[in-house]
Short mmCIF file of C-alpha atoms in Angstrom, two decimals:
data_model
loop_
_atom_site.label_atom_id
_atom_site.label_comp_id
_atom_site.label_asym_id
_atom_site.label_seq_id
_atom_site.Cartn_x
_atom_site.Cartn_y
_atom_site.Cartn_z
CA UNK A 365 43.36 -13.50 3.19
CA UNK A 366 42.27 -11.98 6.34
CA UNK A 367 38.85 -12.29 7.44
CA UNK A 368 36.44 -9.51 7.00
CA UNK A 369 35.92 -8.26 10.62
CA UNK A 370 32.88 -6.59 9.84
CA UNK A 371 31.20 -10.28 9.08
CA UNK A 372 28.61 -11.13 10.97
CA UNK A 373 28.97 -13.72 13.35
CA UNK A 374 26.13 -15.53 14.17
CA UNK A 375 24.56 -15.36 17.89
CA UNK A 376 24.60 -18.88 17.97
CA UNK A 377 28.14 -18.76 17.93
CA UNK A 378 29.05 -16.72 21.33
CA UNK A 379 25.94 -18.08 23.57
CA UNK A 380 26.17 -21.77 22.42
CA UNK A 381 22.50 -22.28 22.24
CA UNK A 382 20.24 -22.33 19.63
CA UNK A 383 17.60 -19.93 20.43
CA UNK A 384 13.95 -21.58 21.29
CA UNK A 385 11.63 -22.47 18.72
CA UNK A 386 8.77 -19.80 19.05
CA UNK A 387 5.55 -21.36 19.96
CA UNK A 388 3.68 -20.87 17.19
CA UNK A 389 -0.46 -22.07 16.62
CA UNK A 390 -2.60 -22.00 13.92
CA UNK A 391 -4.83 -18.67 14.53
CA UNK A 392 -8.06 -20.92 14.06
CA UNK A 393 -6.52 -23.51 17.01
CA UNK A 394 -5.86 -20.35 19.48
CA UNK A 395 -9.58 -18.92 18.83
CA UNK A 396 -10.71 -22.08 19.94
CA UNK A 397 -9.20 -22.50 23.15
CA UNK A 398 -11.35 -20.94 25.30
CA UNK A 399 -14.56 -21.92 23.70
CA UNK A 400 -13.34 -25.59 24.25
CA UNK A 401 -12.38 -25.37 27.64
CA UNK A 402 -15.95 -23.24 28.49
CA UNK A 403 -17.83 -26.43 26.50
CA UNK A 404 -15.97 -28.85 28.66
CA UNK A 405 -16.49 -27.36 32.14
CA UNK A 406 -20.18 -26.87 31.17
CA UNK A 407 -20.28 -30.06 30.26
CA UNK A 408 -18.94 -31.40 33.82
CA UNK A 409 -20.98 -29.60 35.54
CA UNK A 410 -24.39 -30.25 33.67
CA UNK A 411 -23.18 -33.70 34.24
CA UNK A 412 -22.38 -33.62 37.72
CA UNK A 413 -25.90 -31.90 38.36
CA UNK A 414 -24.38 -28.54 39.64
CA UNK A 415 -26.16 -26.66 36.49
CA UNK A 416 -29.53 -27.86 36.64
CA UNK A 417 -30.98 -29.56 32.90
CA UNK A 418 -33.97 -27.33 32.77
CA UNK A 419 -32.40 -24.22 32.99
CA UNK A 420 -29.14 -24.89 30.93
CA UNK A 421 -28.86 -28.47 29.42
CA UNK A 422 -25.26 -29.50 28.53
CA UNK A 423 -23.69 -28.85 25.09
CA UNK A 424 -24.22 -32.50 23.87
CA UNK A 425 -27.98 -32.40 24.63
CA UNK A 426 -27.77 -29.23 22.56
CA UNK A 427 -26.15 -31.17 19.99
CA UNK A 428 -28.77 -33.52 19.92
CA UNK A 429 -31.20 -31.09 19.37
CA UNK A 430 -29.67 -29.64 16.31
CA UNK A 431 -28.80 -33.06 14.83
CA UNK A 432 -32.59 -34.12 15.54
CA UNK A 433 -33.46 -30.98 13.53
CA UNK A 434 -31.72 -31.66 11.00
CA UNK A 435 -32.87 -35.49 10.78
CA UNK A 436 -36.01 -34.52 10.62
CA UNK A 437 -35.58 -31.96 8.00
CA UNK A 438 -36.98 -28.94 9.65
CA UNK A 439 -33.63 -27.47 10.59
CA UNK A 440 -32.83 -26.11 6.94
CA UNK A 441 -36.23 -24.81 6.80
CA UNK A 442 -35.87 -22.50 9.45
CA UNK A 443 -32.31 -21.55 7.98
CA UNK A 444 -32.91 -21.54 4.96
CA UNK A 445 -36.18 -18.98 5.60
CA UNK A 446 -33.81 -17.03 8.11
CA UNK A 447 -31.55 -16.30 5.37
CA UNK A 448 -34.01 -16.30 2.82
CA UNK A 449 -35.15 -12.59 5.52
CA UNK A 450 -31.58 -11.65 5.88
CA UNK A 451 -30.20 -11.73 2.26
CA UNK A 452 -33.10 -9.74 0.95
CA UNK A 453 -33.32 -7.38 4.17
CA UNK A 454 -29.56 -6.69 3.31
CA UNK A 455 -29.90 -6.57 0.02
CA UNK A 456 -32.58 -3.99 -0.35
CA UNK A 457 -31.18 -1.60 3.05
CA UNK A 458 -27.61 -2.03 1.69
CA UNK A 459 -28.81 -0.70 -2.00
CA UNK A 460 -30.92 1.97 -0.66
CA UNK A 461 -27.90 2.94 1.34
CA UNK A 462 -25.59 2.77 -1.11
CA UNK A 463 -27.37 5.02 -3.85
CA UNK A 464 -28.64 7.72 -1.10
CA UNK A 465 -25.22 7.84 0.55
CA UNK A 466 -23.90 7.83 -2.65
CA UNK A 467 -25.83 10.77 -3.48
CA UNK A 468 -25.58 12.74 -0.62
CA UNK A 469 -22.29 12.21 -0.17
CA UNK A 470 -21.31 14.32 -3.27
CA UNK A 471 -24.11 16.57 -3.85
CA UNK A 472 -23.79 19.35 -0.80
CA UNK A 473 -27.07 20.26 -1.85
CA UNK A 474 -28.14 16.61 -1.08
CA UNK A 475 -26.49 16.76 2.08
CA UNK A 476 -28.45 19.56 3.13
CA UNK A 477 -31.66 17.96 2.34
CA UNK A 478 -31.73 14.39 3.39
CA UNK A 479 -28.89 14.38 6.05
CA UNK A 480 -31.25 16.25 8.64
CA UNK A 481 -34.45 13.94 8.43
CA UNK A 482 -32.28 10.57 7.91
CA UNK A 483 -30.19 11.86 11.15
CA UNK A 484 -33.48 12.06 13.02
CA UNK A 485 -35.10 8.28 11.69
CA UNK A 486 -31.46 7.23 12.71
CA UNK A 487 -32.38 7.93 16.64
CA UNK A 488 -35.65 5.84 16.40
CA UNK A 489 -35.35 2.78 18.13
CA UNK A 490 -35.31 0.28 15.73
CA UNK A 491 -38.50 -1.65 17.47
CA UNK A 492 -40.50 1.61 17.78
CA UNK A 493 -41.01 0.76 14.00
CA UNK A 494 -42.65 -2.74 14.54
CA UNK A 495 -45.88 -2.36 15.30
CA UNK A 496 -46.02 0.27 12.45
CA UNK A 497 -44.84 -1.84 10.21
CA UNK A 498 -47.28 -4.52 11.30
CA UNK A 499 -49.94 -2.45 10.38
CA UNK A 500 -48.87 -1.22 7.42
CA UNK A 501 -48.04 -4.82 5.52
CA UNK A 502 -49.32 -7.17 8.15
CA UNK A 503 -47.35 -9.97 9.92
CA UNK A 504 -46.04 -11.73 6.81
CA UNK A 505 -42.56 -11.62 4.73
CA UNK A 506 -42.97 -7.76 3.62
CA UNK A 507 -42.43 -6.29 7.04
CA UNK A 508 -39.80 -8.97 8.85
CA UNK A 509 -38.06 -7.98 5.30
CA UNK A 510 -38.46 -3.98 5.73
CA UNK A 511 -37.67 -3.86 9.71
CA UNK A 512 -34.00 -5.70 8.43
CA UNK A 513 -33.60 -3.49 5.77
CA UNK A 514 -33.99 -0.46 8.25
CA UNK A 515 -31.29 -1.82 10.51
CA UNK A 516 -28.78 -2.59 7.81
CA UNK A 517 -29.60 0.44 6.35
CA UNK A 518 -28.10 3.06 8.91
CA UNK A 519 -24.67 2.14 8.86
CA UNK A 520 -24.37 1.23 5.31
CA UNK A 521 -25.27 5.16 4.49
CA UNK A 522 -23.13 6.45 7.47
CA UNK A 523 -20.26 4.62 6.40
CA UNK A 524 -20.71 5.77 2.62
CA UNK A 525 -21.40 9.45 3.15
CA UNK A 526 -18.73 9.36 5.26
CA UNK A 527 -15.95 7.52 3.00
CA UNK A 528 -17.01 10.43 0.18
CA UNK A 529 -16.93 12.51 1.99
CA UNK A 530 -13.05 11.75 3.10
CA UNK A 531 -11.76 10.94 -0.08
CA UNK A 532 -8.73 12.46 -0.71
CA UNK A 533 -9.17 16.14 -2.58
CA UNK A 534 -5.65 15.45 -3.65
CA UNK A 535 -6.82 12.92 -5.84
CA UNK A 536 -9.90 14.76 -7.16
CA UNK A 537 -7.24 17.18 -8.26
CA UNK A 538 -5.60 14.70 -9.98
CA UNK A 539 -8.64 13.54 -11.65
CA UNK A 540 -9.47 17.36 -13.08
CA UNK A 541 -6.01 17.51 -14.22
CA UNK A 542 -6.69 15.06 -16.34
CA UNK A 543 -10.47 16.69 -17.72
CA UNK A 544 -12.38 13.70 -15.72
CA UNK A 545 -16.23 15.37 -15.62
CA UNK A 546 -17.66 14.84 -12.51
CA UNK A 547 -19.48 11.14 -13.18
CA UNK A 548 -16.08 10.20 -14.42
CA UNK A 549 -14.77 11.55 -10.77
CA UNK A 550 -17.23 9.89 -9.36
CA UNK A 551 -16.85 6.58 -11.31
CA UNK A 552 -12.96 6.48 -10.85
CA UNK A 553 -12.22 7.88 -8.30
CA UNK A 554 -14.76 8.76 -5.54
CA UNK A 555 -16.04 5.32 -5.97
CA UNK A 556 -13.19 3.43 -5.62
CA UNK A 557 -11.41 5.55 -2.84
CA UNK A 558 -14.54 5.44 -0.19
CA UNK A 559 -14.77 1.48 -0.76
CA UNK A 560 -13.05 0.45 2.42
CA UNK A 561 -15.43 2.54 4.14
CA UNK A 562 -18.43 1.14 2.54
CA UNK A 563 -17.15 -2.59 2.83
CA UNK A 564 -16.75 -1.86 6.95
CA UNK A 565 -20.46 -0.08 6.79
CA UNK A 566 -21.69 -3.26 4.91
CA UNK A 567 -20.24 -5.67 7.92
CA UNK A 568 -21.75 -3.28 10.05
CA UNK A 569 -25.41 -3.38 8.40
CA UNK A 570 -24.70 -7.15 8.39
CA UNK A 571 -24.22 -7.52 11.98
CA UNK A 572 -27.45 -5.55 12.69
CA UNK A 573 -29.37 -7.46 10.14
CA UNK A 574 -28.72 -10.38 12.71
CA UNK A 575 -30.03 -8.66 15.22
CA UNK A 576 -32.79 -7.32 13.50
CA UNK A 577 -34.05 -10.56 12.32
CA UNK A 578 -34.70 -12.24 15.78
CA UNK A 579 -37.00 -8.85 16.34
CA UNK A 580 -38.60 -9.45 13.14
CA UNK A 581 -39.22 -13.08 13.60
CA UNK A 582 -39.97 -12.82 17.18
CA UNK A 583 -42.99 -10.25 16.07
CA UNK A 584 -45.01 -13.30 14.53
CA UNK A 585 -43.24 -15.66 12.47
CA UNK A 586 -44.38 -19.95 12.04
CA UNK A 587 -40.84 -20.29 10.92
CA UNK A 588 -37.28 -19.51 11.01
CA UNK A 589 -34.33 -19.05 13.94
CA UNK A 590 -36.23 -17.09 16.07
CA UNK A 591 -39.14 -18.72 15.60
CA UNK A 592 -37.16 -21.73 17.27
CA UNK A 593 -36.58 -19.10 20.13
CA UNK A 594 -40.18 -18.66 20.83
CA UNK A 595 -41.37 -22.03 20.00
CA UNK A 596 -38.57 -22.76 22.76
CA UNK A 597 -40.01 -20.95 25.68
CA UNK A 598 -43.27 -21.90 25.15
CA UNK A 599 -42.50 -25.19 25.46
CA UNK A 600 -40.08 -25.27 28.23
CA UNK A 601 -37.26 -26.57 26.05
CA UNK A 602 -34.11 -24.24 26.86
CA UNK A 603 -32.09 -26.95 25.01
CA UNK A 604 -34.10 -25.31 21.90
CA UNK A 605 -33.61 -21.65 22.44
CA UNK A 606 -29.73 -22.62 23.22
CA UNK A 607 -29.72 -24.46 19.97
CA UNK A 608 -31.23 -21.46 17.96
CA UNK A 609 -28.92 -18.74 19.36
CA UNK A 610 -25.76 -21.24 18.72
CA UNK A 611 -27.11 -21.51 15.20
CA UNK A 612 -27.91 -17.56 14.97
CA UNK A 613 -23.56 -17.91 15.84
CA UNK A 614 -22.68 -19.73 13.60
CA UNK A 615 -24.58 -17.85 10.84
CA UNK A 616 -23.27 -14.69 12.07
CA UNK A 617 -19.71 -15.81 11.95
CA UNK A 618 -19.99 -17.66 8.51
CA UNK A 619 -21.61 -14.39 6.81
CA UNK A 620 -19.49 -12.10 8.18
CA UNK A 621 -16.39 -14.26 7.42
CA UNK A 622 -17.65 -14.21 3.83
CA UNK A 623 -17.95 -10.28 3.65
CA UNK A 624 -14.26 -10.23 5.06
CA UNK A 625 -12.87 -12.02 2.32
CA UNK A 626 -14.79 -10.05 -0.37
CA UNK A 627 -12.98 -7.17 1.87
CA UNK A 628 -10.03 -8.55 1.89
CA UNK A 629 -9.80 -9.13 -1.88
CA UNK A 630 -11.14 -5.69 -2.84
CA UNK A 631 -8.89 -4.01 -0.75
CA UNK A 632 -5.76 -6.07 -1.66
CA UNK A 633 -3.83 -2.52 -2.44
CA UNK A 634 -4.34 -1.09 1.12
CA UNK A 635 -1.37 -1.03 3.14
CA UNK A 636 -2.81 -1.85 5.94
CA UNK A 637 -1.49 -3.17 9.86
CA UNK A 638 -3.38 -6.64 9.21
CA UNK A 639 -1.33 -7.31 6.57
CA UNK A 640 1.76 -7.90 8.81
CA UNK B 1369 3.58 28.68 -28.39
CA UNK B 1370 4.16 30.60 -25.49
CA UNK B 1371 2.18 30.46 -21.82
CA UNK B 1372 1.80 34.40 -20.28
CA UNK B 1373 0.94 34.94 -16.89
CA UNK B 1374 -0.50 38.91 -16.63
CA UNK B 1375 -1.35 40.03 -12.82
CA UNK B 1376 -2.24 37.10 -10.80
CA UNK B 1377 -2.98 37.58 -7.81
CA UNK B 1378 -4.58 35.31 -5.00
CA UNK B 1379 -6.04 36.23 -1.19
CA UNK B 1380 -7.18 34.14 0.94
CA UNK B 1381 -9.91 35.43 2.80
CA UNK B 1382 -7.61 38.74 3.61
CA UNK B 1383 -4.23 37.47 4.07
CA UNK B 1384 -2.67 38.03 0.08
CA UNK B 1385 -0.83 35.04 -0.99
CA UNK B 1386 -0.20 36.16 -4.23
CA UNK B 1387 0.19 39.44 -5.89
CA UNK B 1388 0.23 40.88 -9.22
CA UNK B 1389 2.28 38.35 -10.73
CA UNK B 1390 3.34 38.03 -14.51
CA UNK B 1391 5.46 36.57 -16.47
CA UNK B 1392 6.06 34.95 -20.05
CA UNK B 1393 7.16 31.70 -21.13
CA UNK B 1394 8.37 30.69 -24.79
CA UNK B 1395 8.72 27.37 -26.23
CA UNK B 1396 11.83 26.04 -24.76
CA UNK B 1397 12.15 27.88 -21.29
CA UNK B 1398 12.52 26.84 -18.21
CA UNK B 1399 10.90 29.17 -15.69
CA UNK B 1400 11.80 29.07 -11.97
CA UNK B 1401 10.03 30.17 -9.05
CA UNK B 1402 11.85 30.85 -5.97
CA UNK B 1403 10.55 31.65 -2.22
CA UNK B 1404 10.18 30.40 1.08
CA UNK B 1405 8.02 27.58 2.45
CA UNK B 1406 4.36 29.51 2.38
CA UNK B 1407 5.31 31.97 -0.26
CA UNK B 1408 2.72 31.04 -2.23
CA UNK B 1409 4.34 29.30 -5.07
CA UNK B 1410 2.33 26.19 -4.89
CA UNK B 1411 -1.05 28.80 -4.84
CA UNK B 1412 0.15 30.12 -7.99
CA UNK B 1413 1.03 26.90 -9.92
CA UNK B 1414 -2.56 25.81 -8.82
CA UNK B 1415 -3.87 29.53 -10.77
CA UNK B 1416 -2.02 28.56 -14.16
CA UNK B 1417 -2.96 24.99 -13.44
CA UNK B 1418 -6.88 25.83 -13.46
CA UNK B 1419 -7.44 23.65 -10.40
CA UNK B 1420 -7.55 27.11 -8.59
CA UNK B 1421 -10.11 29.75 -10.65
CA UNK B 1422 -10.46 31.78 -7.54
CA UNK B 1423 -7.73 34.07 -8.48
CA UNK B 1424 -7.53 37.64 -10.20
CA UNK B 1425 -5.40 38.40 -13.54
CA UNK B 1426 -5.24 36.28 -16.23
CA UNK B 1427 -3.52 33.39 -17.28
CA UNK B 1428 -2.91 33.29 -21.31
CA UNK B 1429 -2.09 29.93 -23.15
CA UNK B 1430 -1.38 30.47 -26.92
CA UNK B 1431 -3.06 33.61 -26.86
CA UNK B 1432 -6.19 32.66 -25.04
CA UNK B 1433 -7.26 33.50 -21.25
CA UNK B 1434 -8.07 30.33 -19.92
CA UNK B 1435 -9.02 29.95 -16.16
CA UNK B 1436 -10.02 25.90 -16.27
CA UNK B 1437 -8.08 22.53 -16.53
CA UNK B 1438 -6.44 22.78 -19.85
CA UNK B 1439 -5.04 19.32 -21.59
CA UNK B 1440 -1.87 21.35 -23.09
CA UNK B 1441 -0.83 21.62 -19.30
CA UNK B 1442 0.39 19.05 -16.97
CA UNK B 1443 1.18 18.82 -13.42
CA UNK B 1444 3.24 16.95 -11.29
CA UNK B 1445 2.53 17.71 -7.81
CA UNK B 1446 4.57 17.74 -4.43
CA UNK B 1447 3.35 14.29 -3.61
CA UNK B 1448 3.03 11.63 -6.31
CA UNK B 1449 -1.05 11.27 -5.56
CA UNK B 1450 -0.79 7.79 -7.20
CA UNK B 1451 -4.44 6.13 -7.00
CA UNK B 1452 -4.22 3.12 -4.50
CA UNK B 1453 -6.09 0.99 -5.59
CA UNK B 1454 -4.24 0.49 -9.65
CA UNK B 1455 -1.77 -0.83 -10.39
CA UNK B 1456 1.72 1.19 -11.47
CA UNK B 1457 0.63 0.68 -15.30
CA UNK B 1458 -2.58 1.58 -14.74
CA UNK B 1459 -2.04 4.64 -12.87
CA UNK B 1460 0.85 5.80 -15.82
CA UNK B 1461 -2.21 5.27 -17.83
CA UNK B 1462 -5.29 7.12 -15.83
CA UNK B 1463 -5.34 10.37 -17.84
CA UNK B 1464 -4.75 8.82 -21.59
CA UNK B 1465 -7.51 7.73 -23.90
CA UNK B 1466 -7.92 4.71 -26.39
CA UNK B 1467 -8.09 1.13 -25.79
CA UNK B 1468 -6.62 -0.90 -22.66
CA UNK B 1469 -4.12 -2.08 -24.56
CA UNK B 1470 -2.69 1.14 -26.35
CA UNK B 1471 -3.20 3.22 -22.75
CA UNK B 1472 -0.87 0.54 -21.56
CA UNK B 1473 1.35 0.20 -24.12
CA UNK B 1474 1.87 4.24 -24.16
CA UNK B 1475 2.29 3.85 -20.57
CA UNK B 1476 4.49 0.80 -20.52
CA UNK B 1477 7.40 3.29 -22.91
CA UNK B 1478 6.92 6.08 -20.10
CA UNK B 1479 7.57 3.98 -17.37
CA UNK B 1480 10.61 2.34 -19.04
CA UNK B 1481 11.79 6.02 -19.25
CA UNK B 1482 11.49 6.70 -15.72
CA UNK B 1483 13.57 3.85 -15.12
CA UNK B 1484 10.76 1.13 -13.84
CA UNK B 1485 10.26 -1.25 -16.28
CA UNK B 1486 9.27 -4.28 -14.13
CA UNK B 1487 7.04 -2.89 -11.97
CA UNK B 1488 4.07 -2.17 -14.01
CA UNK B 1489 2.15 -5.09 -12.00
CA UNK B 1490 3.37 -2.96 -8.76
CA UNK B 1491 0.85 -1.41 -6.66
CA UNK B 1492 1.62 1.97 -4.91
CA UNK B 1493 1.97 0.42 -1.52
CA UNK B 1494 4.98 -1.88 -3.29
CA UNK B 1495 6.92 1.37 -4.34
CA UNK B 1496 9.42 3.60 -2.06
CA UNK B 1497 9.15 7.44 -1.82
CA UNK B 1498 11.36 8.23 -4.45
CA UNK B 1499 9.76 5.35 -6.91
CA UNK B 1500 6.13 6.51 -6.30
CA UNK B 1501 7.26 9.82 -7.29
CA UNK B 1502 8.82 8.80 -11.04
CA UNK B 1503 5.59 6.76 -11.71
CA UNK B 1504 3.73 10.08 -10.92
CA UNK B 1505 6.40 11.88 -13.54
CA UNK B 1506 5.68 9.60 -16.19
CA UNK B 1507 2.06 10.15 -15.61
CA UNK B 1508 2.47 13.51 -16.15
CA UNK B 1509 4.56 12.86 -19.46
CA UNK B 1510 2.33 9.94 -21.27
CA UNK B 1511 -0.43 12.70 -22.19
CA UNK B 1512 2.11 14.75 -23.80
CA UNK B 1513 1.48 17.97 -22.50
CA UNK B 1514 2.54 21.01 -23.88
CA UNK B 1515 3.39 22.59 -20.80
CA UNK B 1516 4.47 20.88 -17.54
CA UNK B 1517 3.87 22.21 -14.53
CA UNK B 1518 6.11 20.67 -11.53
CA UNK B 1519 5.42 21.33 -7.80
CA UNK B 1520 8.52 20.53 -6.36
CA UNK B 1521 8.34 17.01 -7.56
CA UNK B 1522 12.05 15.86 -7.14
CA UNK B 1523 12.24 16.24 -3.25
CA UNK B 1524 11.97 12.95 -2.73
CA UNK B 1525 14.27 11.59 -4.88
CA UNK B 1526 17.59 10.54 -5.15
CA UNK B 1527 20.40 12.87 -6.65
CA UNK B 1528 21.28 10.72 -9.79
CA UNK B 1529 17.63 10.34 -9.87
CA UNK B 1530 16.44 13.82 -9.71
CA UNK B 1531 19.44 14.60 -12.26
CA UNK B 1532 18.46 11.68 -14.78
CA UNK B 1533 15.01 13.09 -14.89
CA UNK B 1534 15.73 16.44 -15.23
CA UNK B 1535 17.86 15.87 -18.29
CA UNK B 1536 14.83 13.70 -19.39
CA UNK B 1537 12.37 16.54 -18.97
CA UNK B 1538 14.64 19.02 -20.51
CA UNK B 1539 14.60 16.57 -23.61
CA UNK B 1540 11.10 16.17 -23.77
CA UNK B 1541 9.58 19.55 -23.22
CA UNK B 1542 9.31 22.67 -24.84
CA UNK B 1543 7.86 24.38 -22.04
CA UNK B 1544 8.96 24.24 -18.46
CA UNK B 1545 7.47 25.31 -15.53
CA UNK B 1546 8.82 24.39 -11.58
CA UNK B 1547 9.73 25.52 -8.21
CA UNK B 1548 12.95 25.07 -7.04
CA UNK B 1549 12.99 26.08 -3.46
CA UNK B 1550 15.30 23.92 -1.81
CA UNK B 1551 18.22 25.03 -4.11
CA UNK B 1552 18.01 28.45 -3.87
CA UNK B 1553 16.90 29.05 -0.15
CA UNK B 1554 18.60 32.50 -0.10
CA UNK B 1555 15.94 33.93 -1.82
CA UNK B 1556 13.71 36.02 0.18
CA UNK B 1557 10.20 35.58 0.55
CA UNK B 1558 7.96 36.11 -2.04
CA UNK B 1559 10.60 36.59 -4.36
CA UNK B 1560 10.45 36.11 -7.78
CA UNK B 1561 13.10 34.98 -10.62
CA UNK B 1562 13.02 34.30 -13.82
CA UNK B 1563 15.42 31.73 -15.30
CA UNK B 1564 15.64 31.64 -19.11
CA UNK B 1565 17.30 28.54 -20.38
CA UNK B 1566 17.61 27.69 -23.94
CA UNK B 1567 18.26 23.89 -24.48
CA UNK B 1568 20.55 21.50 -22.79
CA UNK B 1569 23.34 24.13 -22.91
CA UNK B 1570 22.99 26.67 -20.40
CA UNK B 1571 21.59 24.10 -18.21
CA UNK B 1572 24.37 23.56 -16.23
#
């Protein structure tokens, strides 16, 4: 039987070569590249006395410093009161966020209320607050607490008035065609829809609550990250500030990599260009 | 049973999409509605829908006016509008009542009728054009409405498709309500025609 002509024939076949292996790397080994080649040549030349030790120590005296932290048990106290400032700043300027976003997202009423005066706390500098706060609930836990909560809160609320407010009407329709009252709208499908906005607005606040927590502990704090920081310059230890802003890092990167994989399994139905 | 539309008509802001439109529908009919892209058939589907109350005239469903969201009427719109984030089964089942399990057991018969038995564990994202579309249909169908309202719905699918619903529809229904533009673009804009169809016979 003759041969189908309209077979295939394999590239292979005409050129003679088997076409190169692509050069593929594990996403985690590419990242880390250029962080290892910037910790070797700063290394070398802490080493070789070019960079001078009391300015920026190499990363192994860094290194040191962290593991001596750690040996002598005070490391995880200043973490663990770090994140002791973060989770609850988050927790309460997320929450707040999320129930006056909420809100004013689908009451136009409530729009037209709160949206002016939050827009205008929005353009405070976030430090103007300090002092304020200060007086107000002193230098302890309450205000370090409160000036987090202020950062995260901003772009928690942005991000869920504006996922509300873009929610497809289409779908609303669909919901009234099938007599859903408006809590049920809300509930099923307001709620769900304007999720991907409100997990990017949490990663957002996140990110901000890292920032805001070095401002809150560097306004008086006897423990904690950015404690370290201070502690650091007062003593002429740059190894110790350079140890606390790796740490603040590695924090950063851990939480937020946590947050992306709640994102990424509550938003498992998007079809979306990461998930190539 | 019967569904009367007396007067409708619909501006928006001063441009008239709409006007003074009626017409009657008994138990068993199939009426068409023929015009143009922007002739305002979708605006008045949306009127004897409910999702649009903005309108003057009245629309009558077994002898009541009723301008709101009625449960004797469905709709199946231009675009499927599945919700995202459910799964096909769950999505057959948004508008029913009941348990989990008898929402998706209802649901799981409808979808088998539409020809996707399988892909009840599907998410919208999973399904093609014409797929997306049938799931919306047998949303639509697993309330049991007494009048269906379509919007377009079959543009996206495929001939034997379309056909194999349409015949499925026709079974199911007393009371028949769609646009048809694509098949009859001859007729002029605004135009109105009522097709009267009495069972499966005069279908063709």
């Amino acid at each position: 039987m003759a041969k189908n002509h309209t077979e295939a024939i394999p590239l292979k076949g005409i050129t003679g070569k088997a076409s190169p292996k692509p050069f593929n790397l594990h996403p985690i080994l590419i990242g880390s590249i250029l962080p290892f080649i910037l910790l070797v040549v700063w290394e070398a030349l802490s080493r070789l006395g070019v960079l001078p030790s009391y300015l920026l120590p190499a990363p192994t005296v860094i290194f040191n410093t962290i593991v001596d932290l750690g040996a002598d048990g005070s490391l995880f106290g200043h973490i663990g009161i770090t994140l002791y400032r973060i989770f609850l700043g988050f927790l309460l300027g997320a929450g707040v966020a999320l129930i006056l976003g909420s809100f004013v997202g689908i009451y136009r009423k409530a729009e037209q209320f709160f949206d002016p005066i939050i827009q205008a706390f929005r353009s405070i500098p976030s430090l103007a607050w300090v002092p304020l706060f200060i007086l107000w609930m002193g230098i302890a836990e309450a205000s370090k607490v409160t000036l987090i909560a202020v950062g995260v809160f901003f772009p928690v609320y942005l991000n869920v008035v504006s996922g509300i407010l873009s929610v497809d009407r289409q779908l609303i329709e669909v919901g009234k065609m099938y007599g859903l009252n408006s809590y049920q709208l809300v509930k099923r499908i307001i709620l769900p829809a304007s999720l991907p906005s409100f997990l990017i607005g949490l990663r957002s606040g996140l990110g901000l609550g890292w920032m805001f927590v070095v401002a809150a502990e560097l306004m008086g704090a006897s423990q904690g990250l950015g404690y370290l920081l201070v502690l650091g310059q007062n003593t002429y230890s740059p190894e110790l500030i350079i140890a606390s802003i790796v740490l603040f890092a590695l924090l950063g990167k851990v939480s937020d990599a946590i947050l992306k994989v709640v994102e990424n399994r509550s938003l498992h139905w998007q079809d979306r260009m990461e998930q190539r | 049973m019967s569904l009367q539309i007396r007067n409708v008509s619909k501006e928006f802001e001063s441009r008239k999409a709409i006007s003074n439109i009626s017409f009657h529908a008994e138990s068993g009919e199939i009426i068409g509605i023929l015009g143009t892209s922007g002739c305002g058939k979708s605006t008045l589907l949306r009127a004897v829908s409910g999702l649009d109350t903005s309108y003057t005239g009245d629309v009558i469903i077994d002898g009541e006016v009723c301008n709101h969201v009625d449960e004797k009427l469905g709709f199946i719109f231009q675009q499927p509008r599945l919700m995202p984030w459910l799964s096909v089964i769950d999505n057959v089942s948004f508008g029913l009542k009941g348990t989990k399990e008898e929402k998706r057991s209802s649901a799981a018969k409808y979808l088998d009728l539409v020809g996707l038995k399988g892909n009840e564990k599907d998410f919208p994202k999973q399904l093609s054009g014409g797929m997306a579309q049938r799931v919306a249909i047998a949303r639509a169908l697993v309330t049991s409405p007494q009048y269906l309202l379509l919007d377009e719905p079959f543009s996206a699918l495929d001939a034997f498709t379309k056909m194999k619903l349409q015949d499925l529809l026709l079974e199911i229904w007393e009371s028949l309500l769609m646009t048809l533009k694509k098949r009859y673009t001859f007729v002029t804009d605004s135009s109105f025609l009522r097709v009267s169809l009495e069972g499966k016979k005069k279908k063709s």
